Coordinates of C-alpha atoms in Angstrom, one line a residue:
M87 CA 0.0 0.0 0.0
P88 CA 1.4 3.5 -0.9
W89 CA 3.1 5.3 2.1
R90 CA 1.1 8.4 1.2
L91 CA -2.1 6.6 1.8
V92 CA -0.9 5.4 5.3
I93 CA 0.2 9.0 6.1
F94 CA -3.2 10.3 5.0
V95 CA -5.2 7.8 7.1
V96 CA -3.1 8.6 10.2
L97 CA -3.5 12.3 9.7
W98 CA -7.2 11.9 9.1
H99 CA -7.7 10.1 12.4
A100 CA -5.6 12.6 14.3
A101 CA -7.6 15.5 12.8
V102 CA -10.9 13.8 13.7
V103 CA -9.8 13.3 17.3
G104 CA -8.3 16.8 17.6
F105 CA -11.5 18.3 16.2
A106 CA -13.6 16.3 18.6
A107 CA -11.5 17.4 21.6
A108 CA -11.6 21.0 20.5
V109 CA -15.4 21.1 19.9
T110 CA -16.4 19.3 23.1
G111 CA -13.8 20.8 25.5
R112 CA -14.9 18.0 27.8
A113 CA -16.5 14.6 27.4
P114 CA -20.1 15.0 26.1
I115 CA -23.3 13.8 27.8
I116 CA -25.2 11.0 26.2
G117 CA -28.8 11.4 27.4
R118 CA -28.1 12.4 30.9
V119 CA -25.0 10.3 31.5
P120 CA -21.5 11.9 31.0
L121 CA -19.3 10.0 28.6
A122 CA -15.7 9.5 29.8
R123 CA -13.2 11.2 27.6
G124 CA -11.3 8.0 26.9
E125 CA -14.6 6.3 25.9
F126 CA -15.5 9.2 23.7
F127 CA -12.2 9.1 21.8
A128 CA -12.5 5.4 21.4
A129 CA -16.0 5.7 19.9
V130 CA -14.9 8.6 17.6
L131 CA -11.9 6.6 16.4
A132 CA -14.0 3.5 15.7
A133 CA -16.5 5.6 13.7
S134 CA -13.7 7.4 11.9
W135 CA -12.0 4.2 11.0
T136 CA -15.2 2.7 9.6
V137 CA -16.0 5.8 7.6
S138 CA -12.4 5.9 6.3
V139 CA -12.5 2.3 5.0
A140 CA -15.9 2.8 3.3
G141 CA -14.8 6.1 1.8
L142 CA -11.6 4.8 0.5
W143 CA -13.4 1.8 -1.0
V144 CA -15.7 4.1 -2.9
I145 CA -12.8 6.2 -4.2
A146 CA -10.8 3.1 -5.2
G147 CA -13.8 1.5 -6.9
L148 CA -14.6 4.7 -8.8
G149 CA -10.9 4.8 -9.9
M150 CA -11.1 1.3 -11.2
L151 CA -14.3 2.2 -13.2
L152 CA -12.6 5.3 -14.6
R153 CA -9.6 3.4 -15.7
A154 CA -11.7 0.7 -17.3
A155 CA -13.6 3.4 -19.2
G156 CA -10.3 5.0 -20.3
V157 CA -11.0 8.3 -18.6
V158 CA -7.9 8.1 -16.5
S159 CA -4.7 6.1 -16.8
G160 CA -1.7 5.1 -14.8
R161 CA -1.3 3.3 -11.5
G162 CA -2.0 6.0 -9.0
L163 CA -4.2 5.6 -6.0
L164 CA -7.4 5.5 -8.0
G165 CA -6.3 2.5 -10.0
Y166 CA -4.4 0.5 -7.3
R167 CA -5.9 -3.0 -7.6
P168 CA -4.4 -4.5 -4.4
L169 CA -5.8 -1.6 -2.5
F170 CA -9.3 -2.1 -3.9
A171 CA -9.1 -5.8 -3.2
G172 CA -8.0 -5.2 0.4
L173 CA -10.6 -2.5 1.0
S174 CA -13.3 -4.8 -0.5
A175 CA -12.5 -7.5 2.0
L176 CA -12.7 -5.0 4.9
V177 CA -16.0 -3.6 3.7
A178 CA -17.4 -7.1 3.4
L179 CA -16.2 -7.8 6.9
L180 CA -17.8 -4.6 8.3
A181 CA -21.0 -5.3 6.4
G182 CA -21.2 -8.9 7.8
G183 CA -20.5 -7.6 11.3
L184 CA -23.2 -5.1 11.0
V185 CA -25.8 -7.6 9.9
W186 CA -24.8 -9.9 12.7
A187 CA -24.8 -7.1 15.3
R188 CA -28.3 -5.9 14.2
W189 CA -30.2 -9.0 13.4
V190 CA -28.5 -12.0 15.0
E191 CA -26.6 -11.4 18.2
P192 CA -29.3 -9.3 20.0
R193 CA -31.5 -12.4 19.8
R194 CA -28.9 -14.9 21.0
V195 CA -29.8 -15.1 24.7
T196 CA -27.0 -16.8 26.7
V197 CA -26.8 -18.2 30.2
T198 CA -23.7 -17.5 32.2
R199 CA -23.1 -19.7 35.2
Q200 CA -21.0 -18.6 38.2
E201 CA -20.4 -20.1 41.7
V202 CA -19.9 -17.6 44.5
A203 CA -18.8 -18.7 48.0
L204 CA -20.3 -16.7 50.8
A205 CA -19.7 -17.1 54.5
G206 CA -22.8 -17.8 56.5
L207 CA -24.6 -20.0 54.1
R208 CA -25.4 -23.6 55.0
G209 CA -26.0 -24.8 51.5
R210 CA -26.7 -23.6 48.0
V211 CA -28.9 -20.7 46.9
R212 CA -29.5 -20.2 43.2
V213 CA -29.9 -16.6 42.2
V214 CA -30.8 -15.6 38.6
H215 CA -29.8 -12.1 37.8
L216 CA -31.5 -10.2 35.0
S217 CA -30.9 -6.6 33.9
D218 CA -31.4 -4.1 31.2
T219 CA -34.2 -5.8 29.3
H220 CA -35.0 -2.5 27.4
S221 CA -38.1 -4.3 26.1
D222 CA -38.4 -3.5 22.4
P223 CA -40.7 -4.7 19.6
R224 CA -37.6 -5.2 17.3
F225 CA -36.2 -7.9 19.7
P226 CA -39.1 -9.9 21.2
I227 CA -37.0 -12.2 23.4
E228 CA -39.3 -12.2 26.4
D229 CA -40.7 -15.7 25.9
E230 CA -37.2 -17.2 25.5
V231 CA -36.1 -15.5 28.7
V232 CA -39.0 -17.0 30.6
A233 CA -38.2 -20.5 29.3
R234 CA -34.5 -20.2 30.0
V235 CA -34.9 -18.8 33.5
N236 CA -37.5 -21.3 34.6
A237 CA -35.4 -24.2 33.4
L238 CA -32.7 -23.0 35.9
A239 CA -35.1 -23.5 38.8
P240 CA -34.0 -20.5 40.7
D241 CA -34.5 -19.8 44.4
V242 CA -34.3 -16.1 43.9
I243 CA -34.6 -13.9 40.8
V244 CA -33.4 -10.3 40.8
F245 CA -33.8 -7.6 38.2
T246 CA -31.4 -4.6 38.3
G247 CA -33.2 -2.1 36.2
D248 CA -33.9 -0.5 32.7
A249 CA -37.1 -2.3 31.8
L250 CA -38.4 -0.6 28.6
N251 CA -37.4 1.2 25.4
R252 CA -40.9 2.3 24.8
R253 CA -43.9 2.9 27.1
G254 CA -46.1 0.6 25.1
R255 CA -43.9 -2.4 26.0
A256 CA -44.8 -2.3 29.6
P257 CA -47.5 -5.1 29.3
A258 CA -44.9 -7.4 27.5
F259 CA -42.3 -6.6 30.2
R260 CA -44.8 -7.3 33.0
A261 CA -46.0 -10.5 31.3
M262 CA -42.4 -11.7 31.2
L263 CA -41.8 -11.0 34.9
A264 CA -45.0 -12.7 35.8
G265 CA -44.0 -15.8 34.0
L266 CA -40.8 -16.2 35.9
R267 CA -40.8 -18.7 38.8
A268 CA -38.7 -18.5 41.9
R269 CA -38.9 -20.6 45.1
D270 CA -38.1 -17.9 47.7
A271 CA -38.4 -14.4 46.2
K272 CA -38.4 -12.1 43.1
L273 CA -36.8 -8.7 43.8
A274 CA -36.2 -5.6 41.5
V275 CA -34.7 -2.1 41.5
R276 CA -35.2 0.6 39.0
G277 CA -32.5 1.8 36.6
N278 CA -31.8 5.2 35.2
W279 CA -34.3 4.7 32.3
D280 CA -37.0 3.6 34.7
V281 CA -36.5 6.6 36.9
W282 CA -36.1 9.2 34.1
Y283 CA -38.7 8.1 31.6
W284 CA -41.0 5.5 33.2
G285 CA -41.5 6.9 36.7
G286 CA -45.2 7.1 36.2
I287 CA -45.6 3.4 35.3
D288 CA -46.0 0.7 37.9
L289 CA -43.5 -1.6 36.1
F290 CA -43.9 -4.5 38.6
A291 CA -47.6 -4.6 39.3
G292 CA -49.0 -8.2 39.2
T293 CA -45.6 -9.7 38.4
G294 CA -44.8 -11.2 41.9
F295 CA -41.7 -8.9 42.0
D296 CA -41.1 -6.8 45.1
E297 CA -39.6 -3.5 44.2
L298 CA -36.8 -2.3 46.4
T299 CA -36.7 1.5 46.4
A300 CA -34.4 1.6 49.4
G301 CA -33.5 -0.7 52.3
W302 CA -33.0 -4.3 53.0
R303 CA -35.0 -7.6 53.0
T304 CA -34.1 -10.8 54.8
L305 CA -35.0 -13.9 52.8
D306 CA -35.5 -17.2 54.6
T307 CA -33.8 -19.7 52.3
A308 CA -33.1 -23.4 52.7
A309 CA -29.4 -22.4 53.2
G310 CA -30.2 -19.9 55.9
P311 CA -30.9 -16.2 56.0
L312 CA -29.9 -14.1 53.0
H313 CA -30.0 -10.3 53.3
V314 CA -30.8 -8.5 50.1
G315 CA -30.6 -4.7 49.9
G316 CA -31.3 -2.4 47.0
H317 CA -32.0 1.1 45.9
A318 CA -33.6 2.7 42.8
Y319 CA -31.2 4.6 40.6
T320 CA -30.6 8.2 41.6
D321 CA -28.7 11.0 39.8
D322 CA -27.2 12.4 43.0
A323 CA -26.4 9.1 44.7
R324 CA -24.3 9.0 47.9
W325 CA -23.2 5.6 48.9
R326 CA -24.0 5.8 52.6
E327 CA -27.6 6.9 51.7
L328 CA -27.9 4.0 49.3
L329 CA -26.5 1.5 51.6
G330 CA -28.6 2.3 54.7
T331 CA -28.0 -0.1 57.6
P332 CA -27.2 -3.6 56.4
P333 CA -28.4 -6.4 58.7
A334 CA -25.8 -8.6 60.5
G335 CA -25.8 -12.4 60.8
G336 CA -25.7 -13.6 57.2
P337 CA -24.4 -12.8 53.7
R338 CA -25.4 -9.5 52.2
V339 CA -26.2 -8.9 48.6
F340 CA -26.7 -5.4 47.2
L341 CA -28.7 -4.6 44.1
Y342 CA -28.1 -1.3 42.2
H343 CA -28.4 -0.5 38.5
T344 CA -24.8 0.7 37.9
P345 CA -21.4 -0.5 39.0
D346 CA -20.6 3.0 40.2
F347 CA -20.3 2.0 43.8
V348 CA -18.4 -1.3 43.7
P349 CA -15.3 0.1 45.5
E350 CA -17.5 1.6 48.2
A351 CA -19.4 -1.6 48.6
A352 CA -16.1 -3.5 49.0
A353 CA -15.0 -1.0 51.7
S354 CA -18.3 -1.4 53.5
G355 CA -17.8 -5.1 54.0
L356 CA -20.5 -6.4 51.7
E357 CA -20.2 -9.8 50.1
L358 CA -22.0 -9.5 46.7
Y359 CA -22.9 -6.6 44.5
L360 CA -25.2 -7.2 41.5
C361 CA -25.7 -4.6 38.7
G362 CA -26.0 -4.0 35.0
H363 CA -26.2 -0.8 33.0
T364 CA -23.0 -1.1 30.9
H365 CA -24.3 -3.8 28.5
A366 CA -20.7 -4.9 28.5
G367 CA -20.2 -2.0 26.0
Q368 CA -22.9 -3.6 23.7
V369 CA -20.2 -3.4 21.0
R370 CA -16.8 -4.9 21.9
V371 CA -13.6 -4.7 19.9
P372 CA -11.5 -7.8 20.0
G373 CA -8.4 -7.3 22.1
Y374 CA -9.8 -4.0 23.5
G375 CA -13.2 -4.7 25.0
A376 CA -16.1 -2.3 25.4
L377 CA -16.0 1.0 23.5
V378 CA -18.5 2.8 25.8
T379 CA -20.0 1.9 29.2
L380 CA -21.5 5.2 30.4
A381 CA -20.4 4.3 33.9
R382 CA -18.5 6.2 36.6
H383 CA -15.5 4.0 36.4
G384 CA -15.4 3.7 32.6
R385 CA -14.2 0.4 31.4
R386 CA -12.9 -0.8 34.8
F387 CA -16.2 -2.7 35.5
Q388 CA -17.4 -3.2 31.9
G389 CA -19.0 -6.6 32.4
G390 CA -18.6 -9.9 34.1
R391 CA -17.2 -11.0 37.5
Y392 CA -14.8 -8.9 39.6
L393 CA -13.2 -9.4 42.9
V394 CA -12.6 -6.2 44.9
G395 CA -11.2 -7.0 48.3
N396 CA -13.6 -9.6 49.7
L397 CA -16.5 -8.4 47.6
V398 CA -17.7 -10.2 44.4
A399 CA -19.3 -7.9 41.9
Y400 CA -21.1 -9.2 38.9
V401 CA -21.9 -6.7 36.1
S402 CA -24.5 -8.2 33.8
R403 CA -24.3 -7.7 30.0
G404 CA -28.1 -7.2 30.1
L405 CA -30.7 -8.5 27.8
G406 CA -31.7 -5.6 25.6
V407 CA -30.1 -2.7 23.6
E408 CA -30.2 1.1 23.9
A409 CA -33.1 2.3 21.8
G410 CA -31.0 4.4 19.4
I411 CA -28.2 1.8 19.1
P412 CA -29.9 -1.5 18.2
L413 CA -26.6 -3.4 18.0
R414 CA -24.8 -6.1 19.9
L415 CA -21.4 -7.3 18.9
G416 CA -19.2 -9.5 21.1
A417 CA -21.7 -8.9 24.0
P418 CA -24.7 -11.2 23.6
P419 CA -27.7 -10.9 25.9
E420 CA -27.1 -12.5 29.2
I421 CA -29.0 -14.4 31.9
A422 CA -26.6 -14.7 34.9
C423 CA -27.1 -17.8 37.0
L424 CA -25.2 -17.4 40.3
D425 CA -25.0 -20.4 42.7
L426 CA -24.3 -19.0 46.1
V427 CA -22.6 -21.7 48.2
S428 CA -21.1 -22.0 51.6
A429 CA -17.6 -20.6 51.9
P430 CA -15.0 -23.1 53.2
P431 CA -13.8 -22.4 56.8
P432 CA -10.7 -20.2 56.9
R433 CA -7.3 -22.0 57.1
R434 CA -5.6 -22.1 60.4

């Protein structure tokens, strides 16, 4: 490939990022969530790279046509056959990835199994964690979610927020929750979308789910008491206000929509923190991970299991997609099945 083309592409990306930094002055706000500067630049670079490949392919293809028609001659950039062949392969790859991300992966509901050892349990408690359904008529996965969850025979089901993309999907969302079966309890907290846009809707009426707006519940499970706390999403959250007064005498699980307070939860001595919100980036780049998480700690808790001190945090990939970005790539919808088991006694 000609060196001048390489130099052009590098300068193009540098100019795009420099322009973005100059225009914004700071990281922009998506909806009502600030986007971290690093995430913003990663997203801009990804978009710039995609546009560059498509644009160069069009230019090279036009050059090939002009050469074939005898309008131009020579072996300059416009007539560089290897370049056109390479760009064609990249464009085909991008197009295939887009088709997969839009029409295939958002419907590929997966089950992730984890085992979490907690001191104070006398047996096994199966907790199924759901998050970020963003119920949407374009991706009707509710029936599959019900079948998958009930096949796991959970003791407890928890939902950590962001129910709908559209107000009209509330009946479908409630029908899904009502169809879920749990032996001991079904608990839910509201996410940022639920608080900002659907505050006037009773999302959990008739579903069997108890909504935790604040505070703690003690569940009487076959393995002993399990304390579950939770709080609805709030824009001006302070950890101590969210936490309240955790009960003593048993493992404590905290439900919140975002992973914003994982470090504080670890410092407070909690054992398990369940959340969602990030969608694991929704679009993940191989070798890099999530482009955007819209979370306080950026990509630090982008999705999956984390151990912070003695705290286990699980950040769900969620089940749905943001309304304006109906794509999933490298981050398929997730049902998290967490088997809470008795921790072994400490070594002497």
